XYZ file of N, CA and C in Angstrom:
219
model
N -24.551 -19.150 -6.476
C -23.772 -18.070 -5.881
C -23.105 -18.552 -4.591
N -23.996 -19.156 -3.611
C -23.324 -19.724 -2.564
C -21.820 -20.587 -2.890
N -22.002 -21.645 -3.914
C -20.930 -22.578 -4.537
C -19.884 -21.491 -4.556
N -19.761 -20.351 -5.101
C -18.856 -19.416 -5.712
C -18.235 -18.774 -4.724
N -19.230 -18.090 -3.869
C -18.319 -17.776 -2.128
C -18.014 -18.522 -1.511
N -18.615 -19.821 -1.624
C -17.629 -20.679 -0.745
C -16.814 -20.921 -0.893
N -15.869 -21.274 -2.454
C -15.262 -21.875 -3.402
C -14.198 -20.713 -2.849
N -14.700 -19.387 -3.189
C -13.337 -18.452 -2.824
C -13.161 -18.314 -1.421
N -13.961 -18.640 -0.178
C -13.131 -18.607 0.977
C -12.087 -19.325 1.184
N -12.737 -20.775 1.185
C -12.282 -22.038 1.159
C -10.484 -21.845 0.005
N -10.279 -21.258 -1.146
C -9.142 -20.785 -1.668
C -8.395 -20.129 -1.021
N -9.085 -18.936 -0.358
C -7.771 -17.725 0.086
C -7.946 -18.300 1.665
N -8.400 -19.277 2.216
C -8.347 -19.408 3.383
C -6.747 -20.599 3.630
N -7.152 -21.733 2.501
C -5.391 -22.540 2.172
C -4.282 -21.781 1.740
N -4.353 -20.689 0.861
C -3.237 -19.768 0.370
C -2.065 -20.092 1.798
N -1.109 -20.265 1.134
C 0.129 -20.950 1.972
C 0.312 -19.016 2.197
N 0.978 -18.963 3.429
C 1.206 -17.293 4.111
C 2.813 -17.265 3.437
N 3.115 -17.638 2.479
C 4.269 -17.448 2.001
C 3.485 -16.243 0.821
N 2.344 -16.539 0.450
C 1.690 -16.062 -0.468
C 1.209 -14.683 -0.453
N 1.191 -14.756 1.106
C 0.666 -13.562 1.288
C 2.143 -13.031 2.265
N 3.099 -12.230 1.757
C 4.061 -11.693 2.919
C 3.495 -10.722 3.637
N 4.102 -10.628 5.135
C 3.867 -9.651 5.830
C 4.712 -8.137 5.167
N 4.065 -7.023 5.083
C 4.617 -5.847 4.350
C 4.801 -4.657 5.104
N 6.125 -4.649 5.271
C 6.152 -3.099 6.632
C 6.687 -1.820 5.580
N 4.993 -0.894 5.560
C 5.398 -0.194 4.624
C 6.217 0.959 5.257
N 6.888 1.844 4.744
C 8.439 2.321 5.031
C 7.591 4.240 5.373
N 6.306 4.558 5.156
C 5.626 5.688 5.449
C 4.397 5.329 6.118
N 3.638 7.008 6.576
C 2.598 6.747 6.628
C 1.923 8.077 6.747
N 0.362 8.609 6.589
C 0.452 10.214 6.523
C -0.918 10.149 7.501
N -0.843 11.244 8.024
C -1.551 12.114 9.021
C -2.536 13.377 8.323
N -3.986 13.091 8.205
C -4.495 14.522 7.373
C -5.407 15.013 8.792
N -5.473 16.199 8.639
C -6.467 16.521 10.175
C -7.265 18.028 9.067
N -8.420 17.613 8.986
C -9.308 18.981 8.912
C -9.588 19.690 9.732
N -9.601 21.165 10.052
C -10.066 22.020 10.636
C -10.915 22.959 9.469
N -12.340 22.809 9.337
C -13.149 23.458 8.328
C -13.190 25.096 8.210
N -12.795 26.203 7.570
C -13.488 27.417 7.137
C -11.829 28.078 8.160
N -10.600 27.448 8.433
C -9.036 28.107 8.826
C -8.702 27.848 8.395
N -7.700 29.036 8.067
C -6.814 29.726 7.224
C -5.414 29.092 7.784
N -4.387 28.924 6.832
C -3.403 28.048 6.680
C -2.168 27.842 7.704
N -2.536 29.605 8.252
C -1.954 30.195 9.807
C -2.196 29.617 10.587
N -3.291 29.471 11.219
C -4.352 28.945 12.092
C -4.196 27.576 11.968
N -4.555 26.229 10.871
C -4.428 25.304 10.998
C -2.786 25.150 11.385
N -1.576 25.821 10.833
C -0.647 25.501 11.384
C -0.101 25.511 12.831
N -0.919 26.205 13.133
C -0.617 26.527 15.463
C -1.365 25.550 15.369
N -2.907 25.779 15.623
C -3.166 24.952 16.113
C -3.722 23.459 16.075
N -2.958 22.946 14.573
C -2.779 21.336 14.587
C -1.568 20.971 14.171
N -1.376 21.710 13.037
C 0.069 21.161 12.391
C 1.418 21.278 13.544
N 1.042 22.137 14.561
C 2.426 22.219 15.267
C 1.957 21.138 16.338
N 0.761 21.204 17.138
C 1.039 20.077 17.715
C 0.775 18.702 17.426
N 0.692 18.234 16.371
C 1.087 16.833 15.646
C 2.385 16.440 15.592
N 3.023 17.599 15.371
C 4.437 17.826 14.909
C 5.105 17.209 16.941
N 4.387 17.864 17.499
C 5.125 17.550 19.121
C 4.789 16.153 19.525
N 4.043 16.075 19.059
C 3.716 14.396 19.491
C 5.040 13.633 19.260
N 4.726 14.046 17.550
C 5.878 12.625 16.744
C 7.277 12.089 17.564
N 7.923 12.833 17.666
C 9.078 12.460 18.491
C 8.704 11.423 19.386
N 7.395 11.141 19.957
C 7.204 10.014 20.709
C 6.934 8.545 20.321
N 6.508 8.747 19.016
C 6.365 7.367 18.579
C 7.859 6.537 17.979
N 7.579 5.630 17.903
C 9.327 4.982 18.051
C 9.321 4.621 16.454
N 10.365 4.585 15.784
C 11.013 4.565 14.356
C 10.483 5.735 13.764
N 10.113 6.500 14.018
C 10.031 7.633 12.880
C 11.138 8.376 13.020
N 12.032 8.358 11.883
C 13.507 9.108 11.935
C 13.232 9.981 11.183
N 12.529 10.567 10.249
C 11.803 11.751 9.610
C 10.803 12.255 9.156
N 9.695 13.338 9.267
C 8.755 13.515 8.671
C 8.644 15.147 8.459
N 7.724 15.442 6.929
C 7.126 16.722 6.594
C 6.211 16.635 6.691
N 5.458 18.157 7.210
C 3.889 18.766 7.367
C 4.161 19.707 6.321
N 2.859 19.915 5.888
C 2.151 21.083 4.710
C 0.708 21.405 5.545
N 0.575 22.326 5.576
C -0.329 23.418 6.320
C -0.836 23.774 5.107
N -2.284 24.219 5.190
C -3.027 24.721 4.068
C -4.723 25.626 4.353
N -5.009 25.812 3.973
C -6.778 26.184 4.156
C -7.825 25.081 4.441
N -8.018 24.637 6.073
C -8.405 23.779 6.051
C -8.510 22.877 6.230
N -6.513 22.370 6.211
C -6.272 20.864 6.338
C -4.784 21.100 6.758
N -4.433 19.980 7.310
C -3.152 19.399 7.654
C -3.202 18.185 7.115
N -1.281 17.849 6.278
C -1.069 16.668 5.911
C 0.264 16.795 6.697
């Protein structure tokens, strides 16, 4: 077993980084639970201020929230 983990570090450790590209994925999502609130409620008080943040982080040129029982995405 040892032979076998070594065998695969020792592999993905030479992997030429052509092999592996760097990948800038183009999204990304935000879930926030608030347990036993109602879809009202999670929307004040998370979904809207998540929503105030965003404008501060740099390249996000668009995003949607969905409010629900419970959760924010």
């Amino acid at each position: 077993i040892f032979l076998i983990v070594f065998g695969w570090i020792s592999s993905f450790l030479s992997i030429p980084k052509e092999s592996i590209p760097d990948i800038n994925l183009p999204f990304f999502t935000i879930t926030a639970f608030y347990p036993w609130a109602d879809a009202s409620t999670v929307e004040q008080q998370v979904t809207r201020k998540i929503e105030d943040k965003l404008p501060s982080v740099k390249n996000i040129s668009s995003y949607k929230s969905v409010s629900a029982n419970s959760v924010a995405v």
